[in-house]
XYZ file of C-alpha atoms in Angstrom:
358
model
C 33.515 97.069 100.756
C 36.369 98.852 99.352
C 36.626 100.905 102.152
C 37.288 97.872 104.576
C 39.956 97.064 101.188
C 41.951 100.002 101.111
C 42.020 100.327 104.960
C 43.447 96.605 105.142
C 45.725 97.358 101.908
C 47.449 100.499 104.670
C 47.855 98.456 106.794
C 49.296 95.867 105.167
C 51.342 98.210 103.590
C 52.418 100.252 107.252
C 53.907 96.642 108.359
C 55.873 96.775 104.994
C 57.710 99.295 106.321
C 57.917 101.343 102.945
C 57.467 105.063 102.485
C 54.083 104.884 100.526
C 53.369 107.522 98.292
C 49.591 107.320 97.778
C 47.341 103.831 98.330
C 44.068 105.551 96.427
C 44.754 102.966 93.322
C 46.061 103.132 90.066
C 47.544 103.997 87.285
C 50.590 102.536 89.000
C 54.455 103.851 88.112
C 55.406 100.194 87.375
C 58.848 97.870 87.358
C 58.901 95.032 85.109
C 61.261 92.025 85.348
C 61.812 89.491 82.496
C 63.070 87.455 79.931
C 61.272 85.461 77.552
C 58.892 84.636 75.184
C 56.079 84.357 78.319
C 57.099 87.491 79.889
C 56.586 89.314 76.360
C 53.316 88.370 76.087
C 52.346 90.666 79.763
C 54.642 93.342 79.277
C 52.849 93.761 75.684
C 49.011 94.119 76.967
C 50.768 96.359 80.169
C 52.524 98.618 77.075
C 49.262 99.458 75.681
C 47.820 99.892 79.093
C 49.662 102.994 79.801
C 46.922 105.334 77.097
C 44.721 107.516 79.543
C 42.443 105.632 81.466
C 44.861 102.784 82.027
C 45.658 101.036 85.051
C 49.659 102.279 83.742
C 51.539 105.467 84.140
C 54.718 104.682 83.402
C 56.659 102.126 82.550
C 59.993 100.541 83.115
C 61.385 96.817 82.262
C 64.720 95.112 84.268
C 66.021 92.210 82.028
C 68.976 90.181 82.002
C 71.898 90.816 79.469
C 72.033 89.065 76.369
C 69.462 89.240 73.426
C 67.266 88.124 74.916
C 63.227 88.703 73.915
C 61.812 91.027 76.996
C 65.358 93.428 76.110
C 64.361 93.312 72.659
C 60.652 94.575 72.741
C 61.335 96.922 75.029
C 64.259 98.507 73.483
C 61.574 98.394 70.231
C 58.929 100.087 72.127
C 61.136 102.983 73.692
C 60.947 101.787 77.343
C 63.755 102.354 79.705
C 65.515 98.990 80.320
C 68.200 98.722 83.671
C 70.505 95.682 83.793
C 70.163 93.468 87.074
C 70.487 94.248 89.671
C 68.672 97.644 89.291
C 69.676 100.256 90.891
C 68.411 103.518 92.534
C 64.784 103.265 92.460
C 63.923 104.823 95.902
C 60.921 106.294 95.464
C 60.134 105.626 91.843
C 57.905 103.217 91.820
C 54.752 101.597 93.117
C 54.517 98.121 92.007
C 56.981 95.550 91.045
C 56.012 92.865 88.121
C 57.906 90.056 87.497
C 57.211 87.435 84.616
C 59.408 84.233 83.955
C 62.414 86.131 85.197
C 64.419 83.371 86.555
C 66.310 85.669 89.790
C 65.994 85.651 93.062
C 64.514 89.519 94.521
C 66.261 90.401 97.637
C 63.930 91.965 100.182
C 65.369 94.939 100.351
C 64.866 94.872 96.567
C 60.787 93.880 96.917
C 60.951 96.639 99.947
C 61.156 99.607 97.276
C 57.808 99.321 96.211
C 54.928 100.086 98.236
C 52.582 97.846 96.800
C 54.500 94.591 96.323
C 55.686 92.619 93.804
C 53.485 90.912 91.800
C 54.623 88.153 90.044
C 52.807 85.612 86.573
C 53.319 81.641 87.241
C 52.089 79.159 84.327
C 50.476 76.910 87.027
C 47.418 76.687 89.479
C 50.286 77.324 92.745
C 51.066 75.621 94.904
C 50.837 72.512 92.243
C 54.243 73.209 90.028
C 56.361 75.791 91.536
C 59.545 76.385 89.746
C 61.241 77.058 86.281
C 59.681 75.025 84.994
C 55.809 74.054 84.842
C 54.272 74.140 81.791
C 56.656 70.941 80.632
C 55.650 69.027 84.145
C 51.919 69.743 83.113
C 52.305 67.876 80.188
C 54.967 65.732 81.056
C 52.615 64.349 84.178
C 49.444 64.025 82.092
C 47.827 67.272 83.659
C 44.043 67.833 82.512
C 43.793 71.091 83.979
C 46.315 73.918 84.569
C 46.487 77.537 84.891
C 47.565 80.351 85.821
C 48.521 82.551 89.744
C 49.253 85.881 90.225
C 50.595 86.173 93.844
C 52.598 88.496 95.580
C 56.507 87.666 95.552
C 58.287 87.254 99.526
C 62.376 86.762 99.925
C 64.309 83.630 99.707
C 62.003 81.265 98.206
C 60.006 80.765 94.680
C 56.386 80.700 93.949
C 55.345 80.906 97.594
C 54.434 84.187 97.770
C 50.137 84.953 98.863
C 47.309 84.491 95.699
C 45.255 87.484 94.618
C 44.015 85.864 91.817
C 44.029 82.719 89.647
C 42.082 81.340 86.933
C 41.773 77.484 85.494
C 42.998 76.238 81.955
C 41.868 72.765 80.138
C 44.376 71.304 78.643
C 43.782 70.442 75.466
C 44.540 66.803 74.581
C 47.330 66.214 72.814
C 48.987 69.759 72.979
C 52.593 70.033 73.192
C 54.461 72.723 75.672
C 54.990 75.428 73.366
C 51.052 75.311 72.375
C 50.000 75.422 76.608
C 52.329 77.752 76.903
C 51.346 80.297 74.271
C 47.867 79.882 75.678
C 49.066 80.437 79.111
C 50.699 83.429 78.188
C 47.702 85.200 76.828
C 45.888 84.338 79.627
C 47.949 84.817 82.519
C 49.071 88.624 80.625
C 44.918 89.244 81.432
C 44.839 88.157 84.466
C 47.895 90.183 85.356
C 46.012 93.189 83.817
C 43.261 92.485 85.775
C 45.169 92.435 89.115
C 46.607 95.581 88.815
C 43.457 97.365 87.817
C 42.080 96.304 91.281
C 45.250 95.932 93.351
C 44.679 97.532 96.660
C 41.354 95.063 96.564
C 43.512 92.275 95.916
C 45.702 93.128 98.118
C 43.460 93.010 100.510
C 41.792 89.463 100.237
C 44.757 87.877 99.344
C 44.945 83.623 101.111
C 48.019 82.068 101.515
C 48.464 79.005 99.409
C 47.300 75.755 100.809
C 49.830 73.630 102.524
C 49.178 70.678 100.782
C 49.460 69.749 96.997
C 52.539 71.648 96.300
C 54.696 70.210 93.871
C 57.760 71.168 91.819
C 58.810 71.578 88.460
C 62.718 71.920 87.653
C 64.336 72.420 85.506
C 64.257 69.533 82.436
C 68.030 68.664 81.238
C 68.683 66.778 78.422
C 69.351 63.803 80.469
C 65.574 62.683 80.241
C 65.557 62.984 76.404
C 67.374 59.276 76.364
C 65.090 56.591 75.623
C 64.160 53.835 77.781
C 62.118 51.509 76.015
C 62.274 48.565 78.515
C 60.587 51.303 81.424
C 58.657 53.544 79.053
C 54.698 53.541 77.963
C 53.117 54.596 74.751
C 51.732 57.130 76.915
C 54.341 58.258 78.752
C 57.040 58.475 74.914
C 53.924 60.627 73.690
C 53.792 62.875 76.680
C 58.068 63.086 76.208
C 57.798 63.960 72.964
C 55.446 66.685 73.192
C 56.900 68.291 76.487
C 60.561 68.458 75.144
C 60.688 67.847 71.606
C 60.632 70.841 70.450
C 63.750 71.785 71.754
C 65.340 68.133 72.972
C 65.176 65.562 70.762
C 64.306 61.959 71.458
C 67.320 59.891 71.752
C 67.778 56.065 71.621
C 71.681 54.120 70.478
C 72.030 51.917 67.565
C 74.755 49.758 67.203
C 76.970 51.947 69.452
C 75.711 55.183 67.377
C 73.788 58.044 68.774
C 69.963 58.536 66.612
C 67.696 61.487 67.641
C 64.366 60.201 67.083
C 61.825 63.264 65.470
C 58.639 63.462 63.675
C 56.355 61.184 66.303
C 53.483 59.710 65.236
C 51.811 58.005 68.724
C 51.050 54.956 69.065
C 51.393 52.067 66.059
C 50.043 48.951 65.047
C 52.695 46.541 63.801
C 51.731 43.039 62.760
C 53.828 40.425 63.318
C 54.993 37.268 61.354
C 54.993 35.158 64.673
C 51.844 36.949 66.691
C 53.190 34.290 69.430
C 56.750 35.630 69.395
C 56.174 39.303 71.991
C 59.372 41.493 70.469
C 61.523 43.049 72.548
C 61.821 46.170 73.823
C 63.805 48.714 71.616
C 62.802 46.745 67.902
C 62.327 48.444 64.924
C 59.623 47.710 62.404
C 59.440 49.792 59.347
C 55.310 50.541 58.223
C 55.899 51.530 54.245
C 52.574 52.637 54.289
C 52.923 55.451 56.805
C 56.862 55.310 56.004
C 57.201 55.249 59.104
C 60.025 54.032 61.776
C 58.293 51.718 64.700
C 59.471 50.873 68.145
C 58.356 48.996 70.614
C 58.344 50.554 74.228
C 56.735 48.999 77.285
C 52.926 48.214 76.222
C 53.174 48.811 72.603
C 54.588 50.017 69.819
C 55.286 53.618 68.435
C 56.058 55.300 65.636
C 58.496 58.006 63.906
C 58.810 59.462 60.319
C 62.616 60.913 60.550
C 65.829 59.655 62.252
C 68.904 62.238 62.537
C 72.021 60.472 61.909
C 75.152 61.961 60.390
C 72.251 63.520 58.885
C 68.422 63.685 58.731
C 67.024 60.681 57.005
C 63.472 60.371 56.217
C 62.159 56.698 58.315
C 62.705 55.067 54.668
C 66.301 56.528 54.472
C 66.927 54.704 57.439
C 65.525 51.353 56.430
C 67.248 51.559 53.105
C 70.439 52.550 53.786
C 70.825 50.852 57.303
C 68.219 48.290 58.279
C 67.455 46.909 55.279
C 70.853 45.914 54.601
C 72.204 44.667 57.694
C 71.938 40.731 58.421
C 72.542 41.125 62.306
C 69.389 40.725 64.513
C 70.629 43.679 66.498
C 70.405 46.036 64.290
C 66.979 45.789 63.941
C 66.933 47.180 67.854
C 67.453 50.472 69.645
C 68.887 49.489 72.733
C 68.070 52.229 75.605
C 71.396 54.007 77.357
C 71.299 52.299 80.101
C 72.221 49.524 78.684
C 74.515 50.813 75.806
C 77.321 50.402 77.614
C 76.727 47.197 78.436
C 75.770 46.832 74.361
C 79.681 48.467 73.323
C 81.119 45.634 76.345
C 79.764 43.007 74.824
C 81.410 43.014 71.150
C 78.370 41.421 69.163
C 78.399 43.742 66.895
C 81.709 44.228 64.820
C 80.814 47.623 63.836
C 80.058 49.280 67.530
C 83.855 49.422 68.311
C 84.322 51.785 65.080
C 81.810 54.326 66.836
C 82.035 56.603 69.519
C 79.636 56.567 72.547
C 76.317 58.485 72.547
C 77.036 62.193 74.108
């Protein structure tokens, strides 16, 4: 099996038309491309694998300008650092590794590596190709995800043949930060295993399925605006777990922007008149749990703090604002979709004195 695999690898390398220093296997001369904390986990494992008998002989780093985590780690561990795009690579490296880098590698650069360029991606490709797979895994409620090691192809991200994949069950209620950390560790170990057996992995690589491909674009701040009439409790929960640590959920109140903090999930609210259906965006203060409950499409969700001019607990916001207001509109959060109409209606004398939400 090993002989057939090695022969297949030699044929693959010959097709690349790149001078090959050797085809016998590790240890490799490796060039790492990365930028963020997810990439640092793989770089740590590769750095440790340079010991006697490890799969890495030499390790150098390409990273982006600025004070990014990969650059800090490389400098702290005395790894040679190249700026992007790198130059003078001819004949110096056997294989490249890309982890959370964000820049497309040109075909001329890929061809400088006799064994190609590997990419660690935190999803089960072809699902969630693109720059934000972990966020979209949470946003769409996926129960299973994983990590993939592929070979990079030019011109398009995340479309190369798969060398290895490993499944990962998504824990119930986990955040994107928690899932990302777990996948970073699992992916680093899978990447290291791939590098140890690279000729065999290349020989048995598989093209990605033509079906089931989905795209995971970057998530902008615009998705943080609540649409109480359209979003279910589960959708609000997913959104908060996906982006809440980076982008606070936002709504409008009396023409002002409110940032919603410390999400506590679905709430039960007892209304004085159970026959009267609450309007989406309605706000109720739950004294026992110090929670602001907000009505969405299919129930109530709770937050224990908000950011107005400053951070306020639910009790502070209720006592300082809601409790003192006599207008019906004061007890409702308005979706941004409807915020302009609300401000133009003149239903609140206060709304004209506050700026529109950013």
